[in-house]
Coordinates of C-alpha atoms in Angstrom, one line a residue:
L163 CA 4.9 -8.4 17.4
L164 CA 3.6 -4.7 15.4
S165 CA -0.4 -5.8 17.1
M166 CA 1.6 -6.1 20.6
V167 CA 3.3 -2.7 20.2
L168 CA -0.2 -1.4 19.4
A169 CA -2.0 -3.5 22.3
I170 CA 0.4 -1.4 24.5
G171 CA -1.4 1.3 24.2
L172 CA -4.9 0.3 23.8
V173 CA -5.5 -2.6 26.5
V174 CA -4.8 0.3 28.8
D175 CA -7.6 2.2 28.3
D176 CA -10.1 1.2 29.7
A177 CA -8.3 0.3 33.1
I178 CA -7.3 4.0 32.6
I179 CA -11.1 5.4 32.3
M180 CA -12.1 3.2 35.2
V181 CA -9.6 4.4 38.1
E182 CA -9.9 7.9 37.0
N183 CA -14.0 7.0 37.9
V184 CA -13.5 5.4 40.8
H185 CA -10.3 7.7 41.6
R186 CA -13.2 10.6 41.4
H187 CA -15.9 9.2 43.3
I188 CA -13.4 8.8 46.6
E189 CA -12.1 12.2 46.7
A190 CA -15.6 13.3 46.2
G191 CA -15.9 11.5 50.0
E192 CA -17.1 8.2 48.7
S193 CA -15.9 5.3 50.5
R194 CA -13.1 2.8 48.7
F195 CA -16.0 0.0 48.6
D196 CA -18.9 2.6 47.6
A197 CA -16.7 4.7 44.9
A198 CA -15.2 1.1 43.5
I199 CA -18.9 0.0 43.0
N200 CA -20.5 3.1 41.9
G201 CA -17.5 3.6 39.8
A202 CA -17.9 0.5 38.1
R203 CA -21.5 0.3 37.4
E204 CA -21.0 4.3 35.8
M205 CA -18.2 2.7 33.4
A206 CA -19.6 -0.5 33.2
T207 CA -22.3 0.6 29.7
P208 CA -19.1 2.7 27.9
I209 CA -16.5 -0.1 28.8
I210 CA -18.5 -2.9 26.9
A211 CA -19.0 -0.1 24.1
M212 CA -15.8 0.6 23.5
T213 CA -14.5 -2.9 23.8
T214 CA -17.5 -4.2 21.2
T215 CA -16.2 -1.5 19.1
L216 CA -12.4 -2.0 19.0
V217 CA -13.5 -5.3 18.6
A218 CA -15.7 -4.9 15.5
V219 CA -12.7 -2.6 13.9
Y220 CA -9.9 -5.4 13.9
A221 CA -12.4 -8.0 13.2
P222 CA -12.9 -7.4 9.2
I223 CA -9.2 -7.8 8.3
G224 CA -8.8 -10.8 10.2
F225 CA -11.3 -12.0 7.7
M226 CA -10.1 -10.6 4.5
G227 CA -8.9 -12.5 2.2
G228 CA -6.1 -12.3 -1.1
L229 CA -1.7 -10.4 0.0
V230 CA -3.6 -8.1 2.8
G231 CA -5.3 -10.6 4.5
S232 CA -2.7 -12.6 4.4
L233 CA -0.3 -10.2 6.2
F234 CA -2.6 -8.9 9.2
T235 CA -4.4 -11.8 9.8
E236 CA -2.8 -12.5 12.9
F237 CA -2.4 -8.8 13.4
A238 CA -6.3 -8.6 13.5
F239 CA -6.9 -11.5 16.1
T240 CA -4.2 -11.2 18.5
L241 CA -5.7 -7.3 18.9
A242 CA -9.1 -8.1 19.2
G243 CA -7.9 -11.1 21.4
T244 CA -5.8 -8.5 23.7
V245 CA -8.9 -5.8 23.9
V246 CA -11.4 -8.5 24.8
I247 CA -9.1 -9.1 27.3
S248 CA -8.5 -6.1 28.4
G249 CA -12.3 -5.1 29.0
V250 CA -12.7 -7.7 31.3
V251 CA -10.2 -7.0 33.3
A252 CA -11.4 -3.0 33.5
L253 CA -14.6 -4.7 34.5
T254 CA -13.8 -6.5 37.3
L255 CA -9.9 -6.4 38.8
S256 CA -9.5 -2.9 38.2
P257 CA -12.4 -1.9 40.5
M258 CA -11.6 -4.5 43.2
L259 CA -7.8 -3.2 43.1
S260 CA -8.6 0.6 42.9
G261 CA -11.4 0.2 46.0
M262 CA -8.5 -1.9 48.1
V263 CA -5.8 0.5 46.5
L264 CA -6.9 3.5 46.7
K265 CA -7.2 5.9 49.4
P266 CA -8.3 9.8 50.1
H267 CA -5.4 12.3 49.5
G268 CA -4.5 13.5 53.0
N269 CA -1.5 15.9 52.4
P270 CA -0.5 15.7 48.8
G271 CA 3.0 15.5 47.6
R272 CA 4.0 19.1 45.7
F273 CA 3.6 17.1 42.3
E274 CA 0.6 15.8 43.1
V275 CA -0.7 19.0 44.0
L276 CA 0.4 20.3 40.9
V277 CA -0.8 17.3 38.6
E278 CA -4.5 18.3 40.1
K279 CA -3.8 22.4 39.7
T280 CA -2.8 21.7 35.9
F281 CA -5.8 19.5 35.1
N282 CA -8.3 21.2 37.2
G283 CA -7.1 24.5 35.9
L284 CA -7.3 23.0 32.5
S285 CA -10.9 21.2 32.6
N286 CA -12.4 25.4 34.3
A287 CA -10.8 26.7 31.0
Y288 CA -12.1 23.7 28.5
K289 CA -15.4 24.5 30.1
S290 CA -15.5 28.3 29.7
L291 CA -14.0 28.0 25.9
L292 CA -16.3 25.1 25.3
S293 CA -19.3 26.7 26.8
R294 CA -18.7 29.8 24.6
M295 CA -18.3 27.9 21.4
M296 CA -21.7 26.1 22.4
Q297 CA -23.4 29.8 21.5
T298 CA -22.7 29.6 18.0
I299 CA -23.0 25.6 17.5
S300 CA -23.5 26.7 13.7
V301 CA -20.2 27.8 13.5
V302 CA -18.5 24.8 14.5
I303 CA -20.3 22.7 13.1
F304 CA -19.7 24.4 9.6
F305 CA -15.6 24.2 10.5
A306 CA -16.3 20.0 10.6
A307 CA -18.0 20.3 7.4
V308 CA -15.3 21.9 6.1
V309 CA -12.7 19.4 7.7
L310 CA -14.9 16.5 6.1
A311 CA -15.1 17.9 2.9
S312 CA -11.3 18.5 3.0
I313 CA -10.3 14.5 3.7
Y314 CA -11.6 14.0 -0.1
F315 CA -9.0 16.7 -1.9
M316 CA -6.3 14.8 1.0
V317 CA -7.0 11.4 -0.5
A318 CA -6.7 12.8 -4.1
M319 CA -3.5 14.7 -3.3
S320 CA -1.7 11.9 -1.8
Q321 CA 0.6 9.7 -3.1
N322 CA -0.4 5.7 -3.2
E323 CA 1.5 2.9 -3.2
L324 CA 1.5 -0.8 -1.9
A325 CA 3.8 -0.4 0.8
P326 CA 6.3 1.6 1.6
T327 CA 9.3 0.9 -0.2
E328 CA 11.9 -0.6 2.6
D329 CA 16.2 -1.0 3.7
Q330 CA 16.0 -4.6 2.9
G331 CA 20.0 -3.8 2.1
I332 CA 19.9 -5.0 -1.5
L333 CA 19.1 -3.8 -5.3
F334 CA 18.7 -5.5 -8.3
Y335 CA 20.2 -4.3 -11.2
Q336 CA 19.0 -5.5 -15.4
G337 CA 21.6 -4.6 -18.2
L338 CA 19.8 -4.7 -21.8
G339 CA 22.1 -5.6 -24.7
A340 CA 21.1 -5.6 -28.7
Q341 CA 19.5 -8.4 -30.1
T342 CA 22.5 -9.5 -31.4
A343 CA 24.7 -9.3 -28.5
T344 CA 26.3 -12.5 -27.8
L345 CA 27.1 -14.9 -24.4
D346 CA 31.2 -13.0 -24.1
Y347 CA 29.3 -9.6 -25.3
L348 CA 27.1 -9.9 -22.2
Q349 CA 30.1 -11.2 -20.4
E350 CA 32.9 -9.0 -21.2
H351 CA 29.7 -5.4 -20.1
G352 CA 28.9 -7.4 -17.0
N353 CA 32.4 -7.7 -15.5
E354 CA 32.6 -4.2 -16.2
I355 CA 29.6 -3.7 -14.0
Q356 CA 31.1 -5.8 -11.5
E357 CA 33.8 -3.1 -11.5
R358 CA 32.4 0.1 -11.0
M359 CA 29.5 -1.7 -8.0
T360 CA 32.7 -2.3 -5.5
T361 CA 32.8 1.5 -5.9
V362 CA 29.3 2.8 -4.4
P363 CA 29.7 3.3 -1.3
G364 CA 28.0 0.3 1.1
Y365 CA 29.2 -1.9 -1.1
Y366 CA 29.6 -5.5 0.5
E367 CA 28.8 -8.1 -2.1
D368 CA 27.4 -8.7 -5.6
F369 CA 26.3 -11.8 -8.0
M370 CA 25.0 -11.5 -11.7
I371 CA 23.2 -13.8 -14.1
I372 CA 23.8 -14.0 -17.5
G373 CA 20.6 -14.1 -19.8
L374 CA 18.0 -15.3 -16.6
T375 CA 15.3 -12.7 -17.6
A376 CA 16.4 -12.7 -21.9
P377 CA 18.8 -14.0 -24.2
N378 CA 20.7 -10.9 -24.4
A379 CA 20.4 -9.7 -20.8
V380 CA 22.4 -9.7 -17.0
F381 CA 20.3 -9.9 -13.9
G382 CA 22.9 -8.8 -11.1
G383 CA 22.4 -8.0 -7.4
Y384 CA 24.2 -5.5 -5.1
K385 CA 24.2 -6.5 -1.7
M386 CA 24.9 -4.0 1.1
A387 CA 27.0 -4.1 4.2
P388 CA 24.9 -4.5 7.4
W389 CA 23.2 -2.3 8.8
S390 CA 25.6 -1.1 11.9
E391 CA 28.6 -1.4 9.2
R392 CA 27.8 1.0 6.2
S393 CA 27.1 4.9 6.4
V394 CA 24.4 5.0 3.6
S395 CA 21.1 3.4 3.1
Q396 CA 19.6 1.5 0.6
F397 CA 17.1 4.6 -0.4
Q398 CA 20.8 7.1 -1.2
A399 CA 22.7 4.1 -2.6
Q400 CA 20.4 3.5 -5.7
P401 CA 21.0 6.9 -7.6
L402 CA 24.3 6.4 -6.8
L403 CA 24.8 2.3 -8.5
Q404 CA 22.0 3.8 -10.8
Q405 CA 24.4 6.9 -12.2
E406 CA 28.1 4.5 -11.8
L407 CA 26.2 1.6 -14.2
S408 CA 25.1 4.0 -16.7
K409 CA 28.5 4.4 -17.3
V410 CA 28.7 1.3 -19.0
T411 CA 28.7 1.4 -22.8
G412 CA 26.9 -1.3 -24.3
L413 CA 24.3 -2.1 -21.9
Q414 CA 20.8 -0.2 -21.6
T415 CA 20.9 -0.4 -17.3
A416 CA 18.4 -0.2 -14.3
V417 CA 18.7 0.0 -10.8
F418 CA 15.7 -1.2 -8.9
P419 CA 14.7 -2.4 -5.0
R420 CA 13.6 -5.6 -3.8
P421 CA 9.6 -6.0 -2.9
S422 CA 8.9 -5.1 0.2
L423 CA 6.0 -7.8 0.4
P424 CA 6.0 -11.2 -0.6
G425 CA 3.9 -12.4 -3.0
S426 CA 4.2 -9.4 -5.2
G427 CA 5.5 -10.4 -8.3
G428 CA 9.3 -10.4 -10.0
G429 CA 10.8 -8.2 -12.2
F430 CA 10.5 -4.4 -12.5
P431 CA 9.0 -2.3 -9.8
F432 CA 6.7 -1.0 -11.8
Q433 CA 4.8 -3.3 -15.4
F434 CA 2.0 -1.6 -17.2
V435 CA 0.8 -4.2 -19.8
L436 CA -1.1 -3.3 -23.4
T437 CA -3.2 -5.5 -25.1
T438 CA -4.9 -5.5 -28.8
G439 CA -6.2 -7.9 -30.9
E440 CA -4.1 -6.0 -33.8
S441 CA -0.9 -6.8 -34.9
Y442 CA 2.1 -6.3 -33.0
E443 CA 3.2 -3.3 -35.1
R444 CA 0.4 -1.5 -34.5
L445 CA 0.6 -2.2 -30.7
N446 CA 4.1 -1.6 -30.9
A447 CA 3.7 1.7 -32.2
A448 CA 0.9 2.9 -29.5
A449 CA 3.5 1.7 -27.1
D450 CA 6.2 4.3 -28.5
E451 CA 3.7 6.9 -28.0
L452 CA 2.7 6.1 -24.6
L453 CA 6.8 5.7 -23.9
G454 CA 7.6 9.0 -25.1
K455 CA 4.2 10.8 -23.4
A456 CA 5.8 8.8 -19.9
M457 CA 9.1 9.5 -19.8
Q458 CA 8.4 13.0 -20.9
S459 CA 6.2 13.5 -17.4
G460 CA 9.5 12.9 -15.1
N461 CA 7.3 10.1 -13.4
F462 CA 10.1 7.7 -14.5
M463 CA 13.8 7.0 -14.2
F464 CA 13.4 4.3 -16.5
L465 CA 11.0 2.7 -18.6
Q466 CA 11.5 0.3 -21.4
K467 CA 8.7 -1.6 -23.8
S468 CA 9.1 -5.6 -23.1
I469 CA 9.4 -6.3 -26.9
D470 CA 11.1 -4.6 -29.5
F471 CA 11.0 -4.7 -33.4
D472 CA 15.0 -5.1 -33.3
R473 CA 15.6 -8.6 -34.4
P474 CA 16.9 -9.1 -38.0
V475 CA 14.9 -11.7 -39.7
T476 CA 15.8 -13.0 -43.2
R477 CA 12.7 -14.3 -45.7
I478 CA 13.3 -16.1 -48.3
L479 CA 10.9 -15.8 -51.2
V480 CA 10.0 -18.1 -53.9
D481 CA 8.8 -17.6 -57.0
R482 CA 6.4 -20.3 -57.8
D483 CA 5.5 -19.4 -61.9
R484 CA 9.4 -19.8 -62.1
V485 CA 9.5 -22.8 -60.3
A486 CA 7.2 -24.2 -62.9
D487 CA 9.0 -22.5 -65.6
L488 CA 12.3 -24.9 -64.5
G489 CA 9.9 -28.3 -64.5
L490 CA 10.1 -28.1 -60.3
S491 CA 7.7 -28.8 -57.9
M492 CA 7.6 -26.3 -54.3
Q493 CA 7.8 -29.8 -52.9
D494 CA 11.7 -30.0 -55.0
V495 CA 12.5 -26.9 -53.9
G496 CA 11.7 -27.0 -49.8
G497 CA 12.3 -30.6 -50.2
A498 CA 16.4 -29.1 -51.2
M499 CA 16.7 -27.1 -48.4
S500 CA 15.6 -28.8 -46.2
S501 CA 18.1 -31.4 -47.0
M502 CA 20.6 -28.8 -47.4
L503 CA 19.9 -26.5 -43.7
G504 CA 17.8 -28.8 -41.9
G505 CA 20.1 -31.6 -41.0
G506 CA 17.9 -34.1 -40.6
Y507 CA 18.5 -37.3 -39.4
I508 CA 18.3 -40.8 -41.8
N509 CA 19.8 -43.3 -40.4
R510 CA 23.1 -44.6 -38.7
F511 CA 25.6 -46.9 -39.9
N512 CA 29.1 -48.7 -37.9
M513 CA 32.3 -48.2 -38.3
Q514 CA 34.7 -49.8 -36.5
G515 CA 32.4 -50.5 -33.6
R516 CA 30.7 -47.5 -32.8
S517 CA 27.4 -45.8 -34.7
Y518 CA 27.0 -42.5 -35.8
Q519 CA 23.6 -41.0 -37.2
V520 CA 23.8 -40.4 -40.7
I521 CA 22.9 -36.2 -41.0
P522 CA 22.5 -34.4 -44.6
Q523 CA 23.6 -31.1 -44.7
V524 CA 25.6 -29.0 -46.8
E525 CA 29.7 -28.2 -44.7
Q526 CA 29.3 -25.2 -42.3
D527 CA 31.1 -22.8 -44.7
F528 CA 28.2 -22.8 -47.0
R529 CA 25.9 -21.7 -44.4
L530 CA 27.3 -19.4 -43.4
D531 CA 26.4 -16.6 -45.6
E532 CA 22.5 -16.4 -47.0
Q533 CA 24.3 -15.4 -50.8
A534 CA 25.6 -19.4 -50.6
L535 CA 22.1 -20.6 -51.2
N536 CA 22.7 -18.9 -54.7
D537 CA 24.7 -21.9 -55.5
Y538 CA 23.0 -24.9 -54.2
R539 CA 21.7 -27.2 -56.6
I540 CA 18.0 -28.6 -57.2
R541 CA 17.7 -31.7 -60.1
A542 CA 14.8 -30.8 -61.8
D543 CA 12.2 -33.5 -63.1
N544 CA 14.6 -33.5 -66.9
G545 CA 17.7 -34.2 -64.3
E546 CA 19.0 -31.0 -64.9
L547 CA 20.5 -29.0 -62.0
V548 CA 18.6 -25.6 -61.8
P549 CA 19.9 -23.2 -59.3
L550 CA 18.5 -21.9 -56.2
G551 CA 19.3 -18.5 -56.5
S552 CA 17.3 -18.2 -59.9
V553 CA 13.9 -19.3 -57.7
I554 CA 14.4 -17.2 -54.6
T555 CA 14.9 -13.8 -53.9
F556 CA 15.6 -12.2 -50.2
E557 CA 13.6 -9.7 -48.2
H558 CA 15.2 -8.4 -45.2
G559 CA 13.5 -7.1 -42.2
V560 CA 12.7 -6.9 -38.2
E561 CA 10.6 -8.4 -36.2
P562 CA 9.5 -8.3 -32.4
S563 CA 11.9 -9.7 -30.2
Q564 CA 9.1 -12.3 -28.6
R565 CA 5.5 -12.6 -29.4
T566 CA 3.6 -12.7 -25.7
Q567 CA 0.2 -12.9 -25.1
F568 CA -1.9 -11.2 -22.4
N569 CA -5.5 -12.8 -21.4
Q570 CA -5.0 -14.1 -24.9
L571 CA -4.5 -11.5 -26.7
N572 CA -1.0 -9.5 -28.8
S573 CA 0.8 -7.8 -25.5
L574 CA 3.6 -5.8 -24.7
K575 CA 4.6 -4.0 -21.4
L576 CA 6.1 -1.1 -20.3
Q577 CA 8.6 -1.7 -17.7
G578 CA 10.9 0.5 -15.3
V579 CA 11.5 2.2 -12.0
V580 CA 8.9 5.0 -10.9
A581 CA 11.7 8.2 -10.4
P582 CA 12.6 9.1 -6.9
G583 CA 9.9 11.3 -5.0
V584 CA 6.9 9.4 -6.8
A585 CA 4.7 6.9 -6.3
A586 CA 3.6 3.8 -7.5
G587 CA 0.3 5.2 -6.9
D588 CA 0.7 8.5 -8.8
A589 CA 2.6 6.7 -11.6
M590 CA 0.1 4.5 -12.2
T591 CA -2.7 7.4 -12.5
F592 CA -0.5 9.1 -15.1
M593 CA -0.4 6.0 -17.5
Q594 CA -4.1 5.4 -17.0
K595 CA -5.0 9.2 -18.0
T596 CA -2.5 8.9 -20.8
A597 CA -3.4 5.9 -22.1
T598 CA -7.4 6.3 -22.4
E599 CA -6.1 9.6 -24.1
T600 CA -3.8 8.3 -26.3
L601 CA -4.5 4.5 -27.0
P602 CA -7.1 3.9 -30.2
Q603 CA -9.6 2.1 -29.8
G604 CA -9.4 -2.2 -29.8
F605 CA -6.7 -1.4 -27.5
S606 CA -6.3 -2.2 -23.6
Y607 CA -4.3 -1.9 -20.4
D608 CA -4.0 -3.9 -17.2
Y609 CA -1.0 -4.6 -15.0
T610 CA 1.0 -7.4 -13.7
G611 CA 3.9 -8.1 -11.0
A612 CA 4.0 -5.7 -8.1
T613 CA 1.8 -3.2 -10.1
R614 CA -1.0 -5.8 -10.3
Q615 CA -1.0 -6.5 -6.9
L616 CA -1.0 -2.6 -6.1
A617 CA -4.2 -2.3 -8.7
S618 CA -5.8 -5.2 -7.0
Q619 CA -5.4 -4.9 -3.0
G620 CA -3.9 -1.4 -2.8
N621 CA -7.4 -0.2 -1.7
A622 CA -8.8 -3.2 -0.3
L623 CA -8.6 -1.9 3.0
M624 CA -10.5 1.5 2.1
V625 CA -13.6 -1.3 2.1
T626 CA -13.1 -2.3 5.3
F627 CA -12.8 1.0 7.1
F628 CA -16.0 1.9 5.8
L629 CA -17.1 -2.0 6.8
S630 CA -15.8 -1.1 9.6
L631 CA -17.7 2.4 10.2
L632 CA -21.2 0.8 9.1
V633 CA -20.5 -2.1 11.7
I634 CA -19.4 -0.4 15.1
Y635 CA -22.6 2.2 14.0
L636 CA -25.2 -0.8 14.3
V637 CA -23.2 -2.3 17.0
L638 CA -23.7 1.6 19.4
A639 CA -26.7 1.7 17.9
A640 CA -28.1 -1.7 20.1
Q641 CA -25.8 -0.7 22.9
F642 CA -27.5 3.1 23.2
E643 CA -31.1 1.9 21.6
S644 CA -30.6 4.8 19.7
W645 CA -29.9 5.6 15.8
R646 CA -28.4 9.2 16.7
D647 CA -26.1 8.6 19.4
P648 CA -23.6 6.2 17.5
F649 CA -23.7 8.9 14.5
I650 CA -23.3 11.4 17.2
I651 CA -20.0 9.7 18.4
L652 CA -18.8 8.5 15.1
V653 CA -18.6 12.7 14.2
S654 CA -15.4 12.8 15.9
V655 CA -13.6 9.3 13.3
P656 CA -13.6 12.2 10.3
M657 CA -11.9 14.9 12.0
S658 CA -9.2 12.6 13.1
V659 CA -8.9 10.7 9.2
A660 CA -8.4 14.3 8.7
G661 CA -5.1 14.9 11.1
A662 CA -3.7 11.6 9.7
M663 CA -4.2 12.8 6.3
A664 CA -2.9 16.4 6.9
F665 CA 0.7 14.6 7.8
I666 CA 0.1 12.8 4.7
V667 CA -0.5 15.1 2.3
L668 CA 2.8 16.9 3.8
G669 CA 4.9 14.0 2.7
F670 CA 5.9 12.5 6.4
A671 CA 4.4 9.1 4.6
T672 CA 1.9 7.7 1.8
M673 CA -0.9 6.0 1.6
N674 CA 0.0 2.2 1.7
I675 CA -1.8 -0.4 3.8
Y676 CA -0.2 0.1 6.7
T677 CA -1.3 3.6 7.5
Q678 CA -4.8 2.2 6.4
V679 CA -4.4 0.2 8.7
G680 CA -3.5 2.8 10.8
L681 CA -7.0 4.5 9.7
I682 CA -9.0 1.4 10.5
T683 CA -7.8 1.5 14.1
L684 CA -8.4 5.0 14.6
I685 CA -12.1 4.1 13.9
G686 CA -11.9 2.2 17.3
V687 CA -10.0 4.9 19.7
V688 CA -11.6 7.8 18.5
A689 CA -14.9 6.4 19.0
K690 CA -13.8 5.9 22.6
N691 CA -13.6 9.4 23.6
G692 CA -17.4 9.9 21.8
I693 CA -19.0 7.0 24.1
L694 CA -17.0 8.7 27.2
I695 CA -18.9 12.4 26.6
V696 CA -22.5 10.6 25.1
E697 CA -23.2 8.1 27.5
F698 CA -22.0 10.1 30.7
A699 CA -24.0 13.4 29.2
N700 CA -27.1 11.4 29.3
E701 CA -26.4 9.9 32.0
L702 CA -27.0 13.6 33.4
Q703 CA -29.3 14.7 31.5
K704 CA -31.4 11.9 33.3
R705 CA -30.4 12.0 36.9
Q706 CA -29.9 15.0 37.2
G707 CA -32.6 17.0 34.9
L708 CA -30.1 18.9 32.7
S709 CA -30.5 20.2 29.1
K710 CA -28.6 18.7 26.3
R711 CA -26.0 21.7 26.3
E712 CA -25.3 21.7 30.3
A713 CA -25.7 18.1 30.3
V714 CA -22.8 17.7 27.2
V715 CA -20.6 20.8 28.7
N716 CA -20.4 19.2 32.0
A717 CA -19.7 15.3 30.5
A718 CA -16.9 17.0 28.3
A719 CA -15.8 18.9 31.7
I720 CA -15.1 15.6 33.8
R721 CA -14.7 13.6 30.7
L722 CA -11.6 15.6 29.5
R723 CA -8.6 13.7 31.8
P724 CA -9.6 10.1 30.5
I725 CA -9.8 11.1 27.7
I726 CA -5.9 12.9 27.9
M727 CA -4.5 10.2 29.6
T728 CA -6.0 7.3 27.6
S729 CA -5.1 9.4 24.3
L730 CA -1.6 10.3 25.5
A731 CA -0.8 6.9 27.2
L732 CA -1.6 5.9 22.9
I733 CA 0.5 8.3 21.2
F734 CA 3.2 7.6 23.4
A735 CA 3.4 4.0 22.7
M736 CA 3.9 4.9 19.1
V737 CA 6.5 6.8 19.9
P738 CA 9.3 3.3 19.5
L739 CA 7.2 3.0 16.0
L740 CA 8.0 6.7 15.1
I741 CA 11.9 6.5 16.6
A742 CA 12.0 2.9 14.9
A743 CA 15.4 1.7 12.6
G744 CA 16.9 -0.7 11.0
P745 CA 14.5 -3.1 8.6
G746 CA 10.9 -2.6 8.0
A747 CA 11.5 0.6 9.9
E748 CA 9.1 2.4 7.5
S749 CA 6.2 0.4 7.7
R750 CA 5.9 0.4 11.8
F751 CA 6.9 4.4 11.4
A752 CA 3.8 4.8 8.8
I753 CA 1.2 2.8 10.9
G754 CA 2.7 5.2 14.3
L755 CA 3.0 8.5 12.2
T756 CA -1.0 7.6 11.6
I757 CA -2.3 6.8 14.8
A758 CA -0.1 9.5 16.9
T759 CA -1.0 12.1 14.4
G760 CA -4.6 11.0 13.5
L761 CA -5.8 10.8 17.5
G762 CA -3.6 13.5 18.8
I763 CA -5.6 16.6 16.6
G764 CA -8.8 13.7 16.5
T765 CA -9.1 14.7 19.8
L766 CA -8.6 17.7 19.8
F767 CA -11.4 18.3 17.5
T768 CA -13.8 15.6 19.8
V769 CA -13.6 17.5 22.8
F770 CA -15.1 20.9 20.4
V771 CA -17.2 19.2 17.8
L772 CA -18.7 16.6 19.2
P773 CA -20.7 18.7 22.0
A774 CA -22.4 20.8 19.3
F775 CA -23.3 17.6 17.5
Y776 CA -24.5 16.2 20.2
I777 CA -26.6 19.8 21.3
L778 CA -27.7 19.2 17.4
L779 CA -28.8 15.9 17.2
G780 CA -28.8 14.3 20.6
R781 CA -32.3 12.9 22.6
Q782 CA -34.0 14.7 25.3
H783 CA -33.9 12.4 28.4
N784 CA -34.8 14.5 30.7
Q785 CA -38.7 15.1 31.7
D786 CA -39.3 17.7 29.4
K787 CA -37.5 15.4 26.5
D788 CA -40.5 16.7 24.0
I789 CA -39.5 20.2 24.0
P790 CA -36.4 21.5 22.3
D791 CA -33.5 23.8 24.5
E792 CA -34.5 26.4 22.7
V793 CA -38.5 26.6 23.5
D794 CA -37.6 25.5 27.3
E795 CA -35.0 28.4 27.5
G796 CA -37.5 31.0 26.4
L797 CA -40.3 29.5 29.1
A798 CA -37.9 30.1 31.6
Q799 CA -37.4 33.6 30.8
H800 CA -40.9 34.2 30.6

């Protein structure tokens, strides 16, 4: 459906260009039949080039793998198919209908006069301004270079995430208790959580599961009322819910949204994995240092270790020398303790028609306290009973709550929720830099869950972006039979990317897979404007013998109307995406904003910057093609 919305603005471009060109010929005095034939001949090459360009833009997306490929395969092939069909219609049906329907204007109405006057005035003013600017093309090219360089800094300044966080009407929470927390303890505090959730605006219902994520944890969800029945969004409710659940003493709680994309993993939104071949004690110490710096940075609202050294453990140490002095063996000690504490199975016996297991074990009252082991008796070889306490001592300590491995190495996760206003990509960049500076030798880091998806798939479309540029360049080079004309046409692409990136840097959106799809789309739609100008400028040189400067100025002025019409058509087609509300609105807004702003600013830059590059790099197509413009003008003056 998203591709259908975009197609509305894309499929009309070719028809607009064809109809406008036929109309221009009719206004020049040609018959409708001749105008349709001549107009179609003039626009056949540009329309084929523009259609091929857009297909080359979307086709690589359709063949991508991974999460991005599964999301955008249908999107890419749908747009590629509609663009091909629109190109065929523009080359066949549009000129035929134009020759039948369009007529020379006899007595135009006031609105038509106003429109014509506006476009003519705009075209004349643009031509005059462009002619003056082309006298100082070095300034224009320097400006283009500055804009190109600014893209690097804007990309570095932009916030990165895999996808915009959507208002899905549900928030998850996790409450973590002490390692010794019992089910009754968790149930009591979980009930308090459920009571407090009902006071948060937008509450509809909730659920809670004890022991799902850990034996000492409660996990649950806060489901919001339908959109039409609540006054707060999910983003407004999250800090309110976090504030309310923080009042529950005895549990460390964290509230986080549901992942926006399927298959991005469960658990907390941010998961940073530390790995090492060293002991868990050293791993825990390194994690504590990194955790402290992360919380001080302000990038995280909540961050915790997946492993804590808080599980109490008591070790029984056996004095082997004492065991030997008393005439015992380690087998005697181990066997006695196993029999009295292990609860092993010996056999069964029948009593009153029922079968019972024989389990040798001391009574429960003598297994509740470690000191009770001192009173256990072991029979020595000489038949004497030796107190177990005479050969054992106790050592108290703590051990990891769990022992996990990642890539066959000891591992520990730092998991949590990024602070409001902080993108996941920025948090990742901070953790990478801090880990590189902090972790000792022999330690490394990785990602899991949604964070791993961002690390592996977040920039996948950027590779497709440059691949699309290369494919388009080769396609245009084949069509124009030139290596320079495609470069001139694609000069407008960085201009449009800079325009879109400016709004991303200003905080209207983040750099995510949807904005990246928008940037890829800009390659095709902005290149269409360049194709119109370059192709017509080449024709003016060949047919009228104009210099490069005269040809490109006249071509840009004549093609200004279709450029404005096609650009406005696509920009207005993005308005529904920009004002959309409800589920999925954030993703639609991201792609709509990127295309609308990039195309608007890119078109403005294109009509001024592209002619300068044409004068600098374009080929000379008239009979004096071997003589540069400047030399030709000098000879004319003498």
